[in-house]
Amino acid sequence: MTNTLRQITESIAGFDSESLRVEIAQRAITQFIKPVNQSERVPLKQALGRTLASDITAPINVPSYDNSAMDGYAFRGADLTQGEVILKIIGKAFAGHPYHQQVQAGECVRIMTGAPIPPGCDTVIPQELVTEANLQSITIAANAIQTGSNLRRAGEDLLAGATVLHQGRLLTPSDLGVLASLGIAELAVMRKLRVAFFSTGDELRSIGQPLDHGCVYDSNRYTLQAMLDRAGFEAIDLGVVRDDPVALEKTLREACKQADAVITTGGVSAGDADHTRAMMSRLGEVLFWKIAMRPGRPMAFGQLAVDGKTGLFFGLPGNPVAVMATFYFFARDALFRLQGTTTAPTPTIQAVSTDIIKKRPGRTEYQRGVLTFDMHGSARVRLTGAQGSGILSSMSEANCMVVLAHDEADIQAGQSVSAIPFAGLL
Ligand code: AMP
Ligand code: MG
């Protein structure tokens, strides 16, 4: 049986929609979401950033045969003695060109990296460790090498039958290589989540329109589109909608029909919320929360239902930085969960604050920071100047979010704070 959002929130201790702790709101959202659970098959080359729909089991060993890790000579370790050893070269093994005959005592095979270990051999000596070599024989000094050295064993990378990648994994470049090494040409991934979004506000103008007095260009749709693209969702841009319940309802219905999730920006602050609340109550179950966070206090969350089709709903605040903060700290994980993607917790770095930071206990604050490392590799962070939630350029200037936890108070210069870097390697 599925619970309503209200039933879920009422079952969570400490849930207070008028002053909602970030972690509690996140928990309520997580508990509410049921993954869409639809998959499709894609060719390997198109699988980057897609979510695995089922576990991948290795059909073969990788590598599939014992092979040489070095350019050198393969031989029988039993030939090694206390003193110098001379071995006769009886053939060559190159990558893709195995040496097939049995190697006997006193013999060796010239071998290149990646070539299969010839039958009978169990050791490779790198060419640079050989004392002397000519076309007929090599000389190995006493204690130059141990039996079993420089082999890459069959299955040492991936063992046939083992689970290699798990369902829910967001596929990375190395994953694609791993799948290729197993000979997997196509695979089942979760269908891309469809996310419709639009901006609300009478003051908004779209690029290309004249900027009338008292108006601003709609930037939220561009940030949102980009954040959705980065996460690999299918973004559906429904434009700008006026602050008018009739227009809003029409677009929400349209959005719900087309998408798995709907994101709006603007129009959820106290005054606006009143007239949207009544309209949304006809469209499903949407709750209006005041999150104890900055930026991004007001947020609506719930589920729309139009003609039997449901869609997860996020009504984000209008301020451009608040949009990014609420997207990253609420919507992004929720959308991944809805898509069936398993996400890892966002890595956090402890960094020394070079600034005094004013912080009121009782809310989580996300401040824009610039993270650097000193000559000893220690992390330090400074804030980008003004932290107003309308100052979007501060997000471009920043390379991390400084996260000040709910109960934290003012930060002194030299004190350690948590920072979430924007960018990683992959
Ligand atoms: P609201 O939450 O609708 O009261 O909007 C809060 C502030 O964010 C106002 O200053 C709006 O002009 C601004 N804002 C709302 N939506 C957008 C948008 N799409 N692009 C840029 N600024 C916006
Ligand atoms: Mg507005």
XYZ file of C-alpha atoms and ligand atoms in Angstrom:
450
model
C 0.000 0.000 0.000
C 1.351 3.432 -0.837
C 1.183 6.121 1.779
C 0.132 9.657 1.103
C 2.786 12.286 1.601
C 0.899 13.612 4.604
C 0.854 10.150 6.223
C 4.591 9.902 5.690
C 5.346 13.338 7.132
C 3.112 12.662 10.135
C 5.018 9.476 10.879
C 8.383 11.275 10.997
C 9.330 12.496 14.472
C 10.134 16.199 14.569
C 8.410 16.968 11.266
C 7.339 20.614 11.349
C 6.263 22.014 7.992
C 6.592 25.585 9.276
C 10.271 25.139 10.144
C 11.502 21.981 8.532
C 15.023 20.728 9.051
C 16.778 19.977 5.763
C 17.526 16.356 6.710
C 13.923 15.720 7.749
C 12.564 17.151 4.493
C 15.069 14.990 2.587
C 13.934 11.930 4.513
C 10.249 12.603 3.811
C 10.982 13.023 0.105
C 13.028 9.821 -0.002
C 10.335 7.817 1.749
C 7.668 9.106 -0.603
C 9.349 8.270 -3.889
C 8.813 4.998 -5.688
C 11.140 4.410 -8.653
C 9.583 4.505 -12.126
C 11.141 1.109 -12.942
C 11.067 1.101 -16.718
C 14.083 -0.009 -18.685
C 15.283 -0.056 -22.263
C 18.260 -1.522 -24.096
C 20.985 0.748 -25.429
C 24.236 0.130 -27.293
C 27.279 0.366 -25.028
C 28.473 3.592 -26.627
C 25.278 5.341 -25.561
C 25.350 4.101 -21.977
C 27.453 6.834 -20.365
C 25.495 8.508 -17.558
C 22.679 5.987 -17.844
C 21.533 3.840 -14.928
C 22.000 0.079 -14.962
C 18.636 -1.699 -14.905
C 20.082 -5.004 -13.675
C 23.270 -6.423 -12.207
C 26.009 -7.228 -14.689
C 27.595 -10.657 -14.256
C 30.910 -11.310 -15.977
C 30.358 -13.836 -18.799
C 34.123 -14.422 -19.112
C 37.344 -13.990 -17.180
C 39.259 -10.763 -17.817
C 41.945 -11.305 -18.817
C 40.774 -14.615 -20.252
C 44.263 -16.189 -20.170
C 47.433 -15.877 -18.063
C 49.679 -13.347 -19.768
C 52.868 -11.416 -19.377
C 52.979 -8.098 -17.532
C 56.373 -7.225 -19.046
C 58.500 -7.457 -22.144
C 61.062 -10.204 -21.359
C 61.402 -13.970 -21.276
C 58.986 -16.637 -20.015
C 60.359 -19.813 -18.458
C 59.835 -22.454 -15.743
C 60.535 -21.104 -12.249
C 61.817 -24.544 -11.271
C 64.864 -23.802 -13.446
C 66.029 -21.100 -11.056
C 68.947 -22.279 -8.910
C 71.193 -20.765 -6.266
C 73.567 -19.592 -8.984
C 73.489 -18.167 -12.482
C 71.133 -19.820 -15.013
C 71.455 -19.999 -18.789
C 68.235 -20.666 -20.758
C 67.880 -21.478 -24.436
C 65.479 -19.271 -26.430
C 63.125 -21.561 -28.357
C 60.544 -19.103 -29.740
C 58.528 -15.918 -29.485
C 55.158 -14.985 -27.977
C 53.692 -11.605 -28.938
C 50.341 -10.074 -27.977
C 47.836 -11.751 -30.275
C 50.447 -14.338 -31.359
C 50.782 -17.076 -28.737
C 53.589 -19.629 -28.549
C 51.794 -22.981 -28.470
C 54.431 -25.605 -27.693
C 55.341 -27.004 -24.301
C 58.404 -25.302 -22.832
C 60.880 -27.727 -21.289
C 63.451 -27.389 -18.506
C 66.342 -25.140 -19.582
C 64.263 -23.341 -22.195
C 62.645 -19.931 -22.436
C 60.426 -17.943 -24.813
C 60.902 -14.331 -25.807
C 57.637 -12.691 -24.662
C 55.955 -9.293 -24.990
C 53.481 -7.614 -22.645
C 50.006 -9.100 -22.988
C 51.163 -12.249 -24.770
C 49.812 -15.534 -23.343
C 52.199 -17.378 -21.039
C 53.468 -20.381 -23.060
C 52.523 -23.875 -21.804
C 54.824 -25.027 -19.011
C 55.978 -21.515 -18.042
C 55.107 -19.802 -14.781
C 57.565 -16.904 -14.583
C 58.573 -13.899 -16.676
C 61.833 -12.076 -16.286
C 61.785 -8.510 -17.642
C 64.371 -7.991 -20.364
C 66.184 -5.331 -18.314
C 66.851 -7.868 -15.543
C 68.555 -10.341 -17.849
C 72.352 -10.244 -17.472
C 73.086 -11.203 -21.012
C 70.977 -11.986 -24.069
C 71.736 -13.014 -27.654
C 69.569 -14.678 -30.303
C 70.153 -18.142 -28.828
C 70.123 -17.758 -25.041
C 69.795 -15.568 -21.962
C 71.703 -15.505 -18.710
C 69.887 -14.853 -15.426
C 71.945 -13.870 -12.393
C 71.392 -15.525 -9.019
C 68.381 -14.080 -7.140
C 67.421 -11.877 -10.103
C 63.785 -13.010 -10.032
C 61.310 -15.163 -8.089
C 59.053 -17.869 -9.445
C 55.629 -16.531 -10.455
C 56.787 -12.967 -11.121
C 55.307 -10.656 -13.770
C 52.260 -12.701 -14.617
C 48.783 -11.329 -15.032
C 46.487 -14.156 -14.030
C 43.317 -15.074 -15.911
C 40.381 -13.414 -14.127
C 42.531 -11.113 -11.990
C 40.595 -8.093 -13.262
C 37.138 -9.695 -13.527
C 36.217 -13.237 -12.554
C 33.665 -15.075 -14.721
C 30.379 -15.360 -12.834
C 31.077 -12.486 -10.445
C 28.784 -9.463 -10.202
C 30.751 -6.670 -11.791
C 28.361 -3.698 -11.632
C 25.176 -3.383 -9.650
C 21.685 -2.382 -10.652
C 21.137 1.333 -10.075
C 24.682 2.333 -10.932
C 25.208 5.512 -12.886
C 27.611 4.402 -15.592
C 31.009 6.101 -15.763
C 33.700 6.089 -18.492
C 35.581 3.251 -16.757
C 32.348 1.237 -16.480
C 31.948 1.451 -20.253
C 35.484 0.148 -20.655
C 34.834 -2.644 -18.160
C 31.683 -3.671 -20.037
C 33.611 -3.603 -23.314
C 36.324 -5.821 -21.793
C 33.558 -8.350 -21.130
C 32.377 -8.193 -24.732
C 29.010 -6.714 -23.783
C 27.627 -4.849 -26.794
C 24.353 -3.574 -25.382
C 22.701 -3.455 -22.009
C 19.497 -2.688 -20.131
C 19.361 0.772 -18.572
C 16.589 2.656 -16.835
C 14.515 4.811 -19.117
C 15.711 8.426 -18.856
C 13.555 10.306 -16.425
C 11.481 12.985 -18.155
C 11.482 16.205 -16.188
C 9.284 19.102 -17.293
C 10.007 22.551 -15.932
C 8.844 26.111 -16.226
C 9.336 29.483 -14.619
C 6.559 31.529 -13.089
C 6.421 35.284 -12.675
C 4.807 38.287 -14.384
C 8.165 40.067 -14.294
C 9.966 37.422 -16.339
C 11.009 38.004 -19.907
C 12.536 35.420 -22.186
C 15.753 36.046 -24.051
C 14.981 37.898 -27.274
C 12.121 39.883 -25.767
C 12.575 43.542 -24.829
C 13.408 43.961 -21.150
C 10.585 46.224 -19.983
C 11.066 48.366 -16.917
C 10.646 46.273 -13.784
C 11.346 43.028 -15.598
C 14.186 40.493 -15.452
C 15.326 37.909 -17.919
C 14.337 34.410 -16.890
C 17.577 32.757 -15.882
C 16.158 29.870 -13.868
C 15.107 27.897 -16.913
C 18.656 27.933 -18.196
C 20.223 26.870 -14.923
C 17.595 24.184 -14.478
C 17.960 22.856 -18.007
C 21.719 22.674 -17.490
C 21.470 20.949 -14.096
C 19.020 18.409 -15.530
C 21.221 17.833 -18.583
C 24.280 17.312 -16.398
C 22.433 14.690 -14.375
C 21.384 12.920 -17.577
C 17.646 13.499 -17.351
C 15.455 14.366 -20.297
C 14.550 18.009 -19.719
C 11.302 19.406 -21.140
C 11.228 23.212 -21.186
C 7.683 24.557 -20.893
C 8.656 28.229 -20.876
C 7.456 31.060 -18.688
C 3.999 31.097 -17.125
C 2.293 34.192 -15.736
C 1.283 34.475 -12.078
C -2.231 33.396 -12.884
C -3.804 30.273 -11.388
C -5.633 29.430 -14.618
C -2.487 29.590 -16.755
C -0.561 27.776 -14.055
C -3.071 24.952 -13.784
C -3.121 24.507 -17.552
C 0.666 24.231 -17.751
C 0.884 21.933 -14.736
C -1.632 19.571 -16.327
C 0.320 19.627 -19.552
C 3.589 19.007 -17.674
C 2.163 16.122 -15.681
C 0.946 14.402 -18.844
C 4.368 14.585 -20.477
C 6.760 13.997 -17.618
C 7.688 11.825 -14.655
C 8.478 14.913 -12.617
C 7.641 18.594 -12.795
C 9.748 21.445 -11.469
C 8.555 25.029 -11.235
C 10.403 28.060 -9.940
C 8.871 31.047 -8.216
C 5.467 31.651 -6.741
C 5.789 29.527 -3.608
C 6.615 32.257 -1.115
C 4.009 32.954 1.551
C 1.834 35.429 -0.386
C 1.926 33.574 -3.711
C 1.455 30.173 -2.147
C -2.062 30.980 -1.066
C -3.582 31.131 -4.515
C -1.552 28.239 -5.907
C -2.328 26.051 -2.904
C -6.052 25.886 -3.640
C -5.468 25.165 -7.309
C -2.870 22.472 -6.608
C -5.110 20.689 -4.160
C -7.250 19.825 -7.202
C -4.235 18.435 -9.045
C -2.952 15.960 -6.516
C -1.223 16.153 -3.179
C 1.170 19.065 -2.849
C 2.409 20.295 0.519
C 3.950 23.722 1.107
C 6.933 23.634 3.397
C 9.100 26.246 5.017
C 12.531 24.682 5.083
C 14.947 25.832 7.765
C 17.618 26.664 5.223
C 19.202 29.593 3.475
C 18.911 30.243 0.655
C 15.632 28.584 -0.282
C 13.103 28.710 2.509
C 9.773 28.071 0.775
C 9.336 24.880 -1.201
C 6.344 22.908 -2.400
C 6.601 19.166 -2.801
C 4.223 16.408 -3.693
C 2.627 14.487 -6.480
C 0.407 15.703 -9.288
C -2.206 13.406 -10.763
C -3.855 14.264 -14.058
C -6.129 11.828 -15.890
C -4.662 8.901 -13.967
C -1.074 9.885 -14.752
C 1.080 10.965 -11.822
C 4.123 13.226 -11.687
C 6.413 14.126 -8.836
C 6.257 17.842 -8.143
C 8.846 20.310 -6.891
C 7.834 23.936 -6.508
C 11.177 25.620 -5.988
C 11.611 29.217 -4.857
C 12.175 31.922 -7.467
C 15.485 33.357 -6.414
C 18.166 32.022 -8.740
C 20.606 30.834 -6.066
C 17.778 29.303 -4.048
C 16.777 27.378 -7.177
C 20.236 25.861 -7.415
C 20.481 25.070 -3.703
C 17.051 23.438 -3.521
C 17.687 21.569 -6.753
C 21.024 20.190 -5.568
C 19.993 19.401 -2.016
C 16.447 18.125 -2.600
C 15.422 17.626 -6.202
C 18.525 16.018 -7.674
C 18.672 12.990 -5.371
C 14.894 12.655 -5.506
C 14.923 12.566 -9.302
C 17.721 10.005 -9.305
C 15.743 7.892 -6.888
C 12.637 8.169 -9.059
C 14.726 7.103 -12.047
C 16.078 4.099 -10.147
C 19.604 5.453 -9.783
C 21.623 4.748 -6.657
C 23.518 7.858 -5.620
C 26.541 8.023 -3.382
C 26.620 10.703 -0.679
C 28.141 13.920 -1.999
C 31.794 14.114 -0.944
C 32.484 16.819 1.612
C 35.833 18.415 2.369
C 36.778 19.910 5.728
C 38.402 23.273 5.056
C 39.667 26.083 7.236
C 37.548 29.190 6.838
C 39.623 32.288 6.154
C 36.585 34.463 6.956
C 34.375 35.123 9.908
C 30.973 33.754 8.842
C 27.771 34.987 10.428
C 25.497 32.023 11.028
C 22.221 31.777 12.874
C 21.638 28.466 14.667
C 18.362 26.814 13.687
C 18.796 26.594 9.909
C 21.180 24.998 7.445
C 23.065 27.577 5.431
C 24.657 27.068 2.049
C 27.199 29.754 1.306
C 29.158 30.136 -1.898
C 32.829 29.488 -1.335
C 36.155 29.350 -3.103
C 38.166 26.344 -2.038
C 41.942 26.403 -2.408
C 44.793 24.282 -1.120
C 47.875 25.783 0.490
C 51.447 24.644 -0.184
C 51.035 21.804 2.349
C 47.852 20.581 0.667
C 45.555 21.822 3.439
C 42.136 22.989 2.301
C 41.045 26.525 2.991
C 37.889 28.278 1.924
C 36.789 31.889 1.570
C 33.301 33.107 0.816
C 32.458 34.867 -2.410
C 31.365 38.380 -1.401
C 27.647 39.053 -1.143
C 25.537 36.001 -0.363
C 22.107 37.293 -1.418
C 19.948 34.570 -2.942
C 19.473 36.679 -6.061
C 23.199 37.025 -6.717
C 23.675 34.246 -9.236
C 27.112 35.424 -10.346
C 28.379 34.316 -6.927
C 27.639 30.737 -7.975
C 29.818 31.169 -11.031
C 32.577 32.697 -8.926
C 32.352 29.880 -6.362
C 33.787 26.391 -6.738
C 32.066 24.922 -3.687
C 29.173 25.263 -1.292
C 30.092 25.854 2.312
C 27.523 23.956 4.348
C 26.845 25.237 7.842
C 24.797 22.686 9.747
C 21.469 23.408 11.433
C 22.821 23.895 14.947
C 26.039 25.676 14.072
C 26.560 29.309 15.152
C 29.009 31.989 13.920
C 32.225 30.667 12.429
C 35.505 32.266 13.434
C 38.361 32.690 10.992
C 40.596 29.619 11.298
C 37.703 27.341 12.212
C 37.006 24.256 10.108
C 33.850 24.096 7.949
C 32.321 21.585 5.535
C 32.564 22.363 1.845
C 31.024 20.475 -1.054
C 33.148 20.940 -4.196
C 31.194 21.558 -7.390
C 33.421 19.513 -9.661
C 35.279 16.244 -9.551
C 37.338 14.231 -11.995
C 34.654 12.151 -13.684
P 9.297 34.544 -6.166
O 9.745 33.332 -5.437
O 8.405 34.248 -7.318
O 8.718 35.540 -5.211
O 10.612 35.201 -6.771
C 11.661 35.646 -5.928
C 12.661 36.461 -6.700
O 13.274 35.667 -7.686
C 12.080 37.659 -7.430
O 13.006 38.732 -7.322
C 11.990 37.180 -8.848
O 12.047 38.225 -9.776
C 13.173 36.276 -8.969
N 12.897 35.273 -9.972
C 11.844 34.439 -9.972
N 11.876 33.628 -11.036
C 12.995 33.954 -11.735
C 13.568 33.472 -12.919
N 12.992 32.489 -13.606
N 14.720 34.025 -13.361
C 15.294 35.020 -12.663
N 14.790 35.510 -11.514
C 13.642 35.006 -11.048
Mg 7.184 35.331 -8.487
